Amino acid sequence: MPALLEVRGLIVRYGRRDAVRDLDLTVEPGEIVGLLGPNGAGKSTTLLAVAGGVSPAAGTILVGGRDVAAGELATKAAVGLADQPPSLYEFLTAREHLRFVAEARAGRADAVDDLCERLGLTPFADRPCRELSYGMRQRVGLAAAVVAGARLLLLDETLNGLDPDATRRGVAVIQDAARAGAGVLISTHLMALAARMCQRVVVLDHGRLVAARAAPFDGEALEQLYLDHVGADPAPAPAASAPRA
């Protein structure tokens, strides 16, 4: 059975600069994979490419066995992206935004109120998105990805900057989505959070995958993995030595 997400030989180029270089990556149904790396490593670009938001210079991206480059509606509907900063309809309330996303993406509009409650959004759900704080916008972005009924969640630092209660709520929602069969690819700088959530992590640097590790691990082990492969040698790794995820 093919992986839910299969990325092979991905190259994304901005002008003369390769933002992502020869990336191989998979995510299985029900799996949460952490995407680690410094700023500018290619994490956000990778997520955007998988979502079909940027065209690769080379390589293939398959979601559920279908090529993202074909632009099929069924493939787009299978992917839920919570980008950074969250893309919200600023003049809609949070509740209206989530209902609109659910209905447009054939998700579950009837699940909006429950999801707002679970993420602690209910007291703010009837405020326009433009009036929400950074943390509330992060939660609305996560809720939008989940309520769309996507099989693959792409989360770009979605839990960064949240207080402990909001983080706990967000982790629970993401884990429940994975238990229901969704695959999750989440970028983060928070090693303890990645250790708490993820079955696997991959580390990017200069657009290349430089390390990968499967659980068990803790936050200290992930920090050391990061420092060993990013802090110790800032130069891009040779393509031949890049590990496969």
PDB file of C-alpha atoms in Angstrom:
ATOM      1  CA  MET A   1       0.000   0.000   0.000  1.00  0.00           C
ATOM      2  CA  PRO A   2       1.455   3.423  -0.923  1.00  0.00           C
ATOM      3  CA  ALA A   3       2.160   6.003   1.750  1.00  0.00           C
ATOM      4  CA  LEU A   4      -0.443   8.718   2.260  1.00  0.00           C
ATOM      5  CA  LEU A   5       2.240  11.261   1.326  1.00  0.00           C
ATOM      6  CA  GLU A   6       5.210  10.344  -0.837  1.00  0.00           C
ATOM      7  CA  VAL A   7       7.735  13.000  -1.829  1.00  0.00           C
ATOM      8  CA  ARG A   8      10.601  11.931  -4.088  1.00  0.00           C
ATOM      9  CA  GLY A   9      13.467  14.045  -5.393  1.00  0.00           C
ATOM     10  CA  LEU A  10      11.688  17.318  -4.635  1.00  0.00           C
ATOM     11  CA  ILE A  11      13.412  20.506  -5.760  1.00  0.00           C
ATOM     12  CA  VAL A  12      11.770  23.889  -5.244  1.00  0.00           C
ATOM     13  CA  ARG A  13      13.618  26.853  -6.720  1.00  0.00           C
ATOM     14  CA  TYR A  14      13.143  30.564  -6.107  1.00  0.00           C
ATOM     15  CA  GLY A  15      15.089  32.346  -8.821  1.00  0.00           C
ATOM     16  CA  ARG A  16      18.578  30.835  -8.708  1.00  0.00           C
ATOM     17  CA  ARG A  17      18.234  29.563  -5.141  1.00  0.00           C
ATOM     18  CA  ASP A  18      17.106  26.049  -4.286  1.00  0.00           C
ATOM     19  CA  ALA A  19      14.816  26.353  -1.265  1.00  0.00           C
ATOM     20  CA  VAL A  20      14.349  22.561  -1.194  1.00  0.00           C
ATOM     21  CA  ARG A  21      16.925  20.164  -2.639  1.00  0.00           C
ATOM     22  CA  ASP A  22      16.398  16.514  -3.570  1.00  0.00           C
ATOM     23  CA  LEU A  23      13.984  15.859  -0.703  1.00  0.00           C
ATOM     24  CA  ASP A  24      12.569  12.389  -0.068  1.00  0.00           C
ATOM     25  CA  LEU A  25       9.819  12.144   2.550  1.00  0.00           C
ATOM     26  CA  THR A  26       6.855   9.948   3.441  1.00  0.00           C
ATOM     27  CA  VAL A  27       3.920  10.185   5.845  1.00  0.00           C
ATOM     28  CA  GLU A  28       1.701   7.194   6.588  1.00  0.00           C
ATOM     29  CA  PRO A  29      -1.981   7.306   7.569  1.00  0.00           C
ATOM     30  CA  GLY A  30      -2.278   7.935  11.303  1.00  0.00           C
ATOM     31  CA  GLU A  31       1.339   9.098  11.579  1.00  0.00           C
ATOM     32  CA  ILE A  32       2.558  12.433  12.943  1.00  0.00           C
ATOM     33  CA  VAL A  33       5.898  13.458  11.444  1.00  0.00           C
ATOM     34  CA  GLY A  34       7.842  16.434  12.777  1.00  0.00           C
ATOM     35  CA  LEU A  35       9.680  18.736  10.391  1.00  0.00           C
ATOM     36  CA  LEU A  36      12.605  20.362  12.201  1.00  0.00           C
ATOM     37  CA  GLY A  37      15.246  22.821  11.061  1.00  0.00           C
ATOM     38  CA  PRO A  38      16.442  26.416  11.364  1.00  0.00           C
ATOM     39  CA  ASN A  39      14.721  29.380   9.781  1.00  0.00           C
ATOM     40  CA  GLY A  40      15.193  29.241   6.029  1.00  0.00           C
ATOM     41  CA  ALA A  41      15.783  25.489   6.002  1.00  0.00           C
ATOM     42  CA  GLY A  42      12.889  24.844   3.608  1.00  0.00           C
ATOM     43  CA  LYS A  43      10.200  23.648   6.021  1.00  0.00           C
ATOM     44  CA  SER A  44       7.478  26.091   4.984  1.00  0.00           C
ATOM     45  CA  THR A  45       8.345  25.696   1.306  1.00  0.00           C
ATOM     46  CA  THR A  46       8.040  21.911   1.628  1.00  0.00           C
ATOM     47  CA  LEU A  47       4.592  22.211   3.189  1.00  0.00           C
ATOM     48  CA  LEU A  48       3.501  24.720   0.566  1.00  0.00           C
ATOM     49  CA  ALA A  49       4.714  22.459  -2.263  1.00  0.00           C
ATOM     50  CA  VAL A  50       2.820  19.474  -0.857  1.00  0.00           C
ATOM     51  CA  ALA A  51      -0.306  21.634  -0.673  1.00  0.00           C
ATOM     52  CA  GLY A  52       0.121  22.580  -4.320  1.00  0.00           C
ATOM     53  CA  GLY A  53       0.838  26.209  -3.529  1.00  0.00           C
ATOM     54  CA  VAL A  54       4.198  26.310  -5.311  1.00  0.00           C
ATOM     55  CA  SER A  55       5.355  24.397  -8.381  1.00  0.00           C
ATOM     56  CA  PRO A  56       8.445  22.203  -7.990  1.00  0.00           C
ATOM     57  CA  ALA A  57      11.355  22.504 -10.384  1.00  0.00           C
ATOM     58  CA  ALA A  58      11.751  18.722 -10.189  1.00  0.00           C
ATOM     59  CA  GLY A  59      10.528  15.678  -8.296  1.00  0.00           C
ATOM     60  CA  THR A  60       7.144  14.177  -7.530  1.00  0.00           C
ATOM     61  CA  ILE A  61       4.606  14.667  -4.737  1.00  0.00           C
ATOM     62  CA  LEU A  62       1.936  12.013  -4.366  1.00  0.00           C
ATOM     63  CA  VAL A  63      -0.989  12.282  -1.947  1.00  0.00           C
ATOM     64  CA  GLY A  64      -2.983   9.085  -1.720  1.00  0.00           C
ATOM     65  CA  GLY A  65      -1.140   7.895  -4.814  1.00  0.00           C
ATOM     66  CA  ARG A  66      -2.227  10.934  -6.879  1.00  0.00           C
ATOM     67  CA  ASP A  67       0.210  13.452  -8.294  1.00  0.00           C
ATOM     68  CA  VAL A  68      -0.284  16.878  -6.720  1.00  0.00           C
ATOM     69  CA  ALA A  69       0.977  18.475  -9.940  1.00  0.00           C
ATOM     70  CA  ALA A  70      -2.118  17.227 -11.799  1.00  0.00           C
ATOM     71  CA  GLY A  71      -4.208  19.681  -9.781  1.00  0.00           C
ATOM     72  CA  GLU A  72      -7.128  17.308  -9.281  1.00  0.00           C
ATOM     73  CA  LEU A  73      -9.825  18.581  -6.950  1.00  0.00           C
ATOM     74  CA  ALA A  74      -9.906  15.291  -5.044  1.00  0.00           C
ATOM     75  CA  THR A  75      -6.197  15.627  -4.287  1.00  0.00           C
ATOM     76  CA  LYS A  76      -6.569  19.229  -3.147  1.00  0.00           C
ATOM     77  CA  ALA A  77      -9.496  18.254  -0.923  1.00  0.00           C
ATOM     78  CA  ALA A  78      -7.351  15.598   0.744  1.00  0.00           C
ATOM     79  CA  VAL A  79      -4.923  18.223   2.056  1.00  0.00           C
ATOM     80  CA  GLY A  80      -5.500  20.710   4.877  1.00  0.00           C
ATOM     81  CA  LEU A  81      -2.851  23.425   5.265  1.00  0.00           C
ATOM     82  CA  ALA A  82      -2.486  25.630   8.328  1.00  0.00           C
ATOM     83  CA  ASP A  83       0.072  28.097   7.052  1.00  0.00           C
ATOM     84  CA  GLN A  84       2.137  30.737   8.838  1.00  0.00           C
ATOM     85  CA  PRO A  85       0.743  33.256   9.434  1.00  0.00           C
ATOM     86  CA  PRO A  86      -2.723  31.700   9.169  1.00  0.00           C
ATOM     87  CA  SER A  87      -4.678  32.649   6.046  1.00  0.00           C
ATOM     88  CA  LEU A  88      -8.057  33.748   7.369  1.00  0.00           C
ATOM     89  CA  TYR A  89     -11.044  35.631   5.968  1.00  0.00           C
ATOM     90  CA  GLU A  90     -10.467  38.717   8.069  1.00  0.00           C
ATOM     91  CA  PHE A  91     -13.997  40.156   7.943  1.00  0.00           C
ATOM     92  CA  LEU A  92     -15.694  36.880   8.873  1.00  0.00           C
ATOM     93  CA  THR A  93     -15.992  35.809  12.468  1.00  0.00           C
ATOM     94  CA  ALA A  94     -13.958  32.792  13.496  1.00  0.00           C
ATOM     95  CA  ARG A  95     -17.101  30.658  13.528  1.00  0.00           C
ATOM     96  CA  GLU A  96     -18.181  31.923  10.087  1.00  0.00           C
ATOM     97  CA  HIS A  97     -14.708  31.291   8.710  1.00  0.00           C
ATOM     98  CA  LEU A  98     -14.700  27.703   9.942  1.00  0.00           C
ATOM     99  CA  ARG A  99     -18.198  27.000   8.638  1.00  0.00           C
ATOM    100  CA  PHE A 100     -17.281  28.458   5.261  1.00  0.00           C
ATOM    101  CA  VAL A 101     -14.155  26.262   5.050  1.00  0.00           C
ATOM    102  CA  ALA A 102     -16.082  23.165   6.104  1.00  0.00           C
ATOM    103  CA  GLU A 103     -18.834  23.705   3.550  1.00  0.00           C
ATOM    104  CA  ALA A 104     -16.454  24.660   0.741  1.00  0.00           C
ATOM    105  CA  ARG A 105     -14.259  21.633   1.358  1.00  0.00           C
ATOM    106  CA  ALA A 106     -17.036  19.088   1.978  1.00  0.00           C
ATOM    107  CA  GLY A 107     -16.028  18.893   5.606  1.00  0.00           C
ATOM    108  CA  ARG A 108     -18.315  18.851   8.631  1.00  0.00           C
ATOM    109  CA  ALA A 109     -19.934  22.211   9.326  1.00  0.00           C
ATOM    110  CA  ASP A 110     -21.762  20.583  12.245  1.00  0.00           C
ATOM    111  CA  ALA A 111     -18.391  19.922  13.902  1.00  0.00           C
ATOM    112  CA  VAL A 112     -17.428  23.602  14.074  1.00  0.00           C
ATOM    113  CA  ASP A 113     -18.941  24.356  17.477  1.00  0.00           C
ATOM    114  CA  ASP A 114     -17.427  21.252  19.058  1.00  0.00           C
ATOM    115  CA  LEU A 115     -14.014  22.056  17.617  1.00  0.00           C
ATOM    116  CA  CYS A 116     -14.248  25.639  18.894  1.00  0.00           C
ATOM    117  CA  GLU A 117     -15.012  24.291  22.358  1.00  0.00           C
ATOM    118  CA  ARG A 118     -12.155  21.803  22.280  1.00  0.00           C
ATOM    119  CA  LEU A 119      -9.651  24.475  21.216  1.00  0.00           C
ATOM    120  CA  GLY A 120     -10.910  27.077  23.688  1.00  0.00           C
ATOM    121  CA  LEU A 121     -12.187  29.309  20.890  1.00  0.00           C
ATOM    122  CA  THR A 122     -15.833  29.514  21.955  1.00  0.00           C
ATOM    123  CA  PRO A 123     -15.618  32.856  23.856  1.00  0.00           C
ATOM    124  CA  PHE A 124     -13.995  34.442  20.793  1.00  0.00           C
ATOM    125  CA  ALA A 125     -15.764  32.552  17.999  1.00  0.00           C
ATOM    126  CA  ASP A 126     -18.098  35.415  17.102  1.00  0.00           C
ATOM    127  CA  ARG A 127     -15.397  38.038  16.800  1.00  0.00           C
ATOM    128  CA  PRO A 128     -14.067  38.988  13.347  1.00  0.00           C
ATOM    129  CA  CYS A 129     -10.817  37.209  12.576  1.00  0.00           C
ATOM    130  CA  ARG A 130      -9.076  40.568  12.147  1.00  0.00           C
ATOM    131  CA  GLU A 131      -9.627  41.273  15.865  1.00  0.00           C
ATOM    132  CA  LEU A 132      -8.179  38.006  17.131  1.00  0.00           C
ATOM    133  CA  SER A 133      -4.840  37.735  18.905  1.00  0.00           C
ATOM    134  CA  TYR A 134      -1.935  35.807  17.423  1.00  0.00           C
ATOM    135  CA  GLY A 135      -2.671  32.750  19.567  1.00  0.00           C
ATOM    136  CA  MET A 136      -6.354  32.741  18.650  1.00  0.00           C
ATOM    137  CA  ARG A 137      -5.508  33.046  14.965  1.00  0.00           C
ATOM    138  CA  GLN A 138      -3.207  30.044  15.324  1.00  0.00           C
ATOM    139  CA  ARG A 139      -6.067  28.034  16.799  1.00  0.00           C
ATOM    140  CA  VAL A 140      -8.481  29.083  14.046  1.00  0.00           C
ATOM    141  CA  GLY A 141      -5.912  28.023  11.451  1.00  0.00           C
ATOM    142  CA  LEU A 142      -5.598  24.588  13.043  1.00  0.00           C
ATOM    143  CA  ALA A 143      -9.367  24.251  13.352  1.00  0.00           C
ATOM    144  CA  ALA A 144      -9.804  25.135   9.665  1.00  0.00           C
ATOM    145  CA  ALA A 145      -7.372  22.424   8.565  1.00  0.00           C
ATOM    146  CA  VAL A 146      -9.103  19.821  10.724  1.00  0.00           C
ATOM    147  CA  VAL A 147     -12.737  20.764  10.039  1.00  0.00           C
ATOM    148  CA  ALA A 148     -12.165  20.505   6.287  1.00  0.00           C
ATOM    149  CA  GLY A 149     -11.993  16.731   6.710  1.00  0.00           C
ATOM    150  CA  ALA A 150      -8.523  16.509   5.151  1.00  0.00           C
ATOM    151  CA  ARG A 151      -6.700  13.172   5.070  1.00  0.00           C
ATOM    152  CA  LEU A 152      -3.323  14.942   5.273  1.00  0.00           C
ATOM    153  CA  LEU A 153      -2.747  17.843   7.673  1.00  0.00           C
ATOM    154  CA  LEU A 154       0.124  20.222   6.925  1.00  0.00           C
ATOM    155  CA  LEU A 155       0.796  22.372   9.966  1.00  0.00           C
ATOM    156  CA  ASP A 156       3.360  25.174   9.763  1.00  0.00           C
ATOM    157  CA  GLU A 157       4.446  26.013  13.316  1.00  0.00           C
ATOM    158  CA  THR A 158       0.771  25.896  14.248  1.00  0.00           C
ATOM    159  CA  LEU A 159       1.399  25.366  17.958  1.00  0.00           C
ATOM    160  CA  ASN A 160       4.213  27.884  18.325  1.00  0.00           C
ATOM    161  CA  GLY A 161       3.494  30.855  20.577  1.00  0.00           C
ATOM    162  CA  LEU A 162       0.570  29.252  22.398  1.00  0.00           C
ATOM    163  CA  ASP A 163       0.119  29.153  26.161  1.00  0.00           C
ATOM    164  CA  PRO A 164       0.272  25.744  27.895  1.00  0.00           C
ATOM    165  CA  ASP A 165      -3.506  25.241  27.929  1.00  0.00           C
ATOM    166  CA  ALA A 166      -3.882  26.139  24.251  1.00  0.00           C
ATOM    167  CA  THR A 167      -0.936  23.868  23.406  1.00  0.00           C
ATOM    168  CA  ARG A 168      -2.503  20.978  25.307  1.00  0.00           C
ATOM    169  CA  ARG A 169      -5.782  21.483  23.483  1.00  0.00           C
ATOM    170  CA  GLY A 170      -4.071  21.717  20.099  1.00  0.00           C
ATOM    171  CA  VAL A 171      -2.028  18.577  20.669  1.00  0.00           C
ATOM    172  CA  ALA A 172      -5.176  16.662  21.615  1.00  0.00           C
ATOM    173  CA  VAL A 173      -6.987  17.760  18.442  1.00  0.00           C
ATOM    174  CA  ILE A 174      -4.019  16.803  16.249  1.00  0.00           C
ATOM    175  CA  GLN A 175      -3.576  13.435  17.944  1.00  0.00           C
ATOM    176  CA  ASP A 176      -7.292  12.684  17.618  1.00  0.00           C
ATOM    177  CA  ALA A 177      -7.109  13.471  13.894  1.00  0.00           C
ATOM    178  CA  ALA A 178      -4.187  11.065  13.557  1.00  0.00           C
ATOM    179  CA  ARG A 179      -6.017   8.371  15.508  1.00  0.00           C
ATOM    180  CA  ALA A 180      -8.899   8.795  13.045  1.00  0.00           C
ATOM    181  CA  GLY A 181      -6.473   8.013  10.205  1.00  0.00           C
ATOM    182  CA  ALA A 182      -5.154  11.408   9.090  1.00  0.00           C
ATOM    183  CA  GLY A 183      -1.466  11.816   8.376  1.00  0.00           C
ATOM    184  CA  VAL A 184       0.175  14.892   9.902  1.00  0.00           C
ATOM    185  CA  LEU A 185       3.307  16.766   8.837  1.00  0.00           C
ATOM    186  CA  ILE A 186       4.071  19.543  11.334  1.00  0.00           C
ATOM    187  CA  SER A 187       6.966  21.983  11.384  1.00  0.00           C
ATOM    188  CA  THR A 188       8.142  23.230  14.747  1.00  0.00           C
ATOM    189  CA  HIS A 189      11.125  24.630  16.642  1.00  0.00           C
ATOM    190  CA  LEU A 190       9.824  23.135  19.898  1.00  0.00           C
ATOM    191  CA  MET A 191      11.737  19.917  20.551  1.00  0.00           C
ATOM    192  CA  ALA A 192       9.770  18.901  23.637  1.00  0.00           C
ATOM    193  CA  LEU A 193       6.535  19.326  21.706  1.00  0.00           C
ATOM    194  CA  ALA A 194       7.840  17.257  18.789  1.00  0.00           C
ATOM    195  CA  ALA A 195       8.885  14.518  21.205  1.00  0.00           C
ATOM    196  CA  ARG A 196       5.441  14.554  22.780  1.00  0.00           C
ATOM    197  CA  MET A 197       3.536  14.254  19.504  1.00  0.00           C
ATOM    198  CA  CYS A 198       5.590  12.679  16.757  1.00  0.00           C
ATOM    199  CA  GLN A 199       6.303   9.104  15.732  1.00  0.00           C
ATOM    200  CA  ARG A 200       9.123  10.335  13.485  1.00  0.00           C
ATOM    201  CA  VAL A 201      11.081  13.519  12.909  1.00  0.00           C
ATOM    202  CA  VAL A 202      13.162  14.749   9.994  1.00  0.00           C
ATOM    203  CA  VAL A 203      15.666  17.596  10.077  1.00  0.00           C
ATOM    204  CA  LEU A 204      16.161  19.986   7.174  1.00  0.00           C
ATOM    205  CA  ASP A 205      19.086  22.330   6.637  1.00  0.00           C
ATOM    206  CA  HIS A 206      19.746  24.439   3.528  1.00  0.00           C
ATOM    207  CA  GLY A 207      16.808  22.691   1.885  1.00  0.00           C
ATOM    208  CA  ARG A 208      18.202  19.184   2.359  1.00  0.00           C
ATOM    209  CA  LEU A 209      17.116  16.382   4.652  1.00  0.00           C
ATOM    210  CA  VAL A 210      20.141  15.921   6.890  1.00  0.00           C
ATOM    211  CA  ALA A 211      18.770  13.631   9.616  1.00  0.00           C
ATOM    212  CA  ALA A 212      15.791  11.449  10.447  1.00  0.00           C
ATOM    213  CA  ARG A 213      14.824   9.540  13.569  1.00  0.00           C
ATOM    214  CA  ALA A 214      11.936   7.369  14.695  1.00  0.00           C
ATOM    215  CA  ALA A 215      10.497   7.289  18.223  1.00  0.00           C
ATOM    216  CA  PRO A 216      11.221   6.692  21.035  1.00  0.00           C
ATOM    217  CA  PHE A 217      12.948   9.973  21.772  1.00  0.00           C
ATOM    218  CA  ASP A 218      12.616  12.844  24.211  1.00  0.00           C
ATOM    219  CA  GLY A 219      13.099  16.566  23.791  1.00  0.00           C
ATOM    220  CA  GLU A 220      16.745  16.417  24.882  1.00  0.00           C
ATOM    221  CA  ALA A 221      17.508  13.703  22.331  1.00  0.00           C
ATOM    222  CA  LEU A 222      15.877  15.717  19.552  1.00  0.00           C
ATOM    223  CA  GLU A 223      17.779  18.830  20.565  1.00  0.00           C
ATOM    224  CA  GLN A 224      21.019  16.875  20.335  1.00  0.00           C
ATOM    225  CA  LEU A 225      20.015  15.429  16.954  1.00  0.00           C
ATOM    226  CA  TYR A 226      19.327  18.954  15.734  1.00  0.00           C
ATOM    227  CA  LEU A 227      22.624  20.341  17.030  1.00  0.00           C
ATOM    228  CA  ASP A 228      24.628  17.417  15.669  1.00  0.00           C
ATOM    229  CA  HIS A 229      23.335  17.946  12.137  1.00  0.00           C
ATOM    230  CA  VAL A 230      22.602  21.660  11.994  1.00  0.00           C
ATOM    231  CA  GLY A 231      24.711  23.323  14.668  1.00  0.00           C
ATOM    232  CA  ALA A 232      27.875  21.313  14.086  1.00  0.00           C
ATOM    233  CA  ASP A 233      28.023  21.687  10.305  1.00  0.00           C
ATOM    234  CA  PRO A 234      26.073  24.541   8.735  1.00  0.00           C
ATOM    235  CA  ALA A 235      27.152  23.576   5.210  1.00  0.00           C
ATOM    236  CA  PRO A 236      24.644  21.706   2.988  1.00  0.00           C
ATOM    237  CA  ALA A 237      25.071  17.959   3.154  1.00  0.00           C
ATOM    238  CA  PRO A 238      26.111  16.143  -0.067  1.00  0.00           C
ATOM    239  CA  ALA A 239      23.145  14.639  -1.915  1.00  0.00           C
ATOM    240  CA  ALA A 240      24.633  11.152  -1.812  1.00  0.00           C
ATOM    241  CA  SER A 241      24.735  11.138   1.986  1.00  0.00           C
ATOM    242  CA  ALA A 242      21.229  12.503   2.579  1.00  0.00           C
ATOM    243  CA  PRO A 243      19.177  10.037   4.664  1.00  0.00           C
ATOM    244  CA  ARG A 244      15.736   8.920   3.533  1.00  0.00           C
ATOM    245  CA  ALA A 245      12.664   9.526   5.684  1.00  0.00           C
TER     246      ALA A 245
END
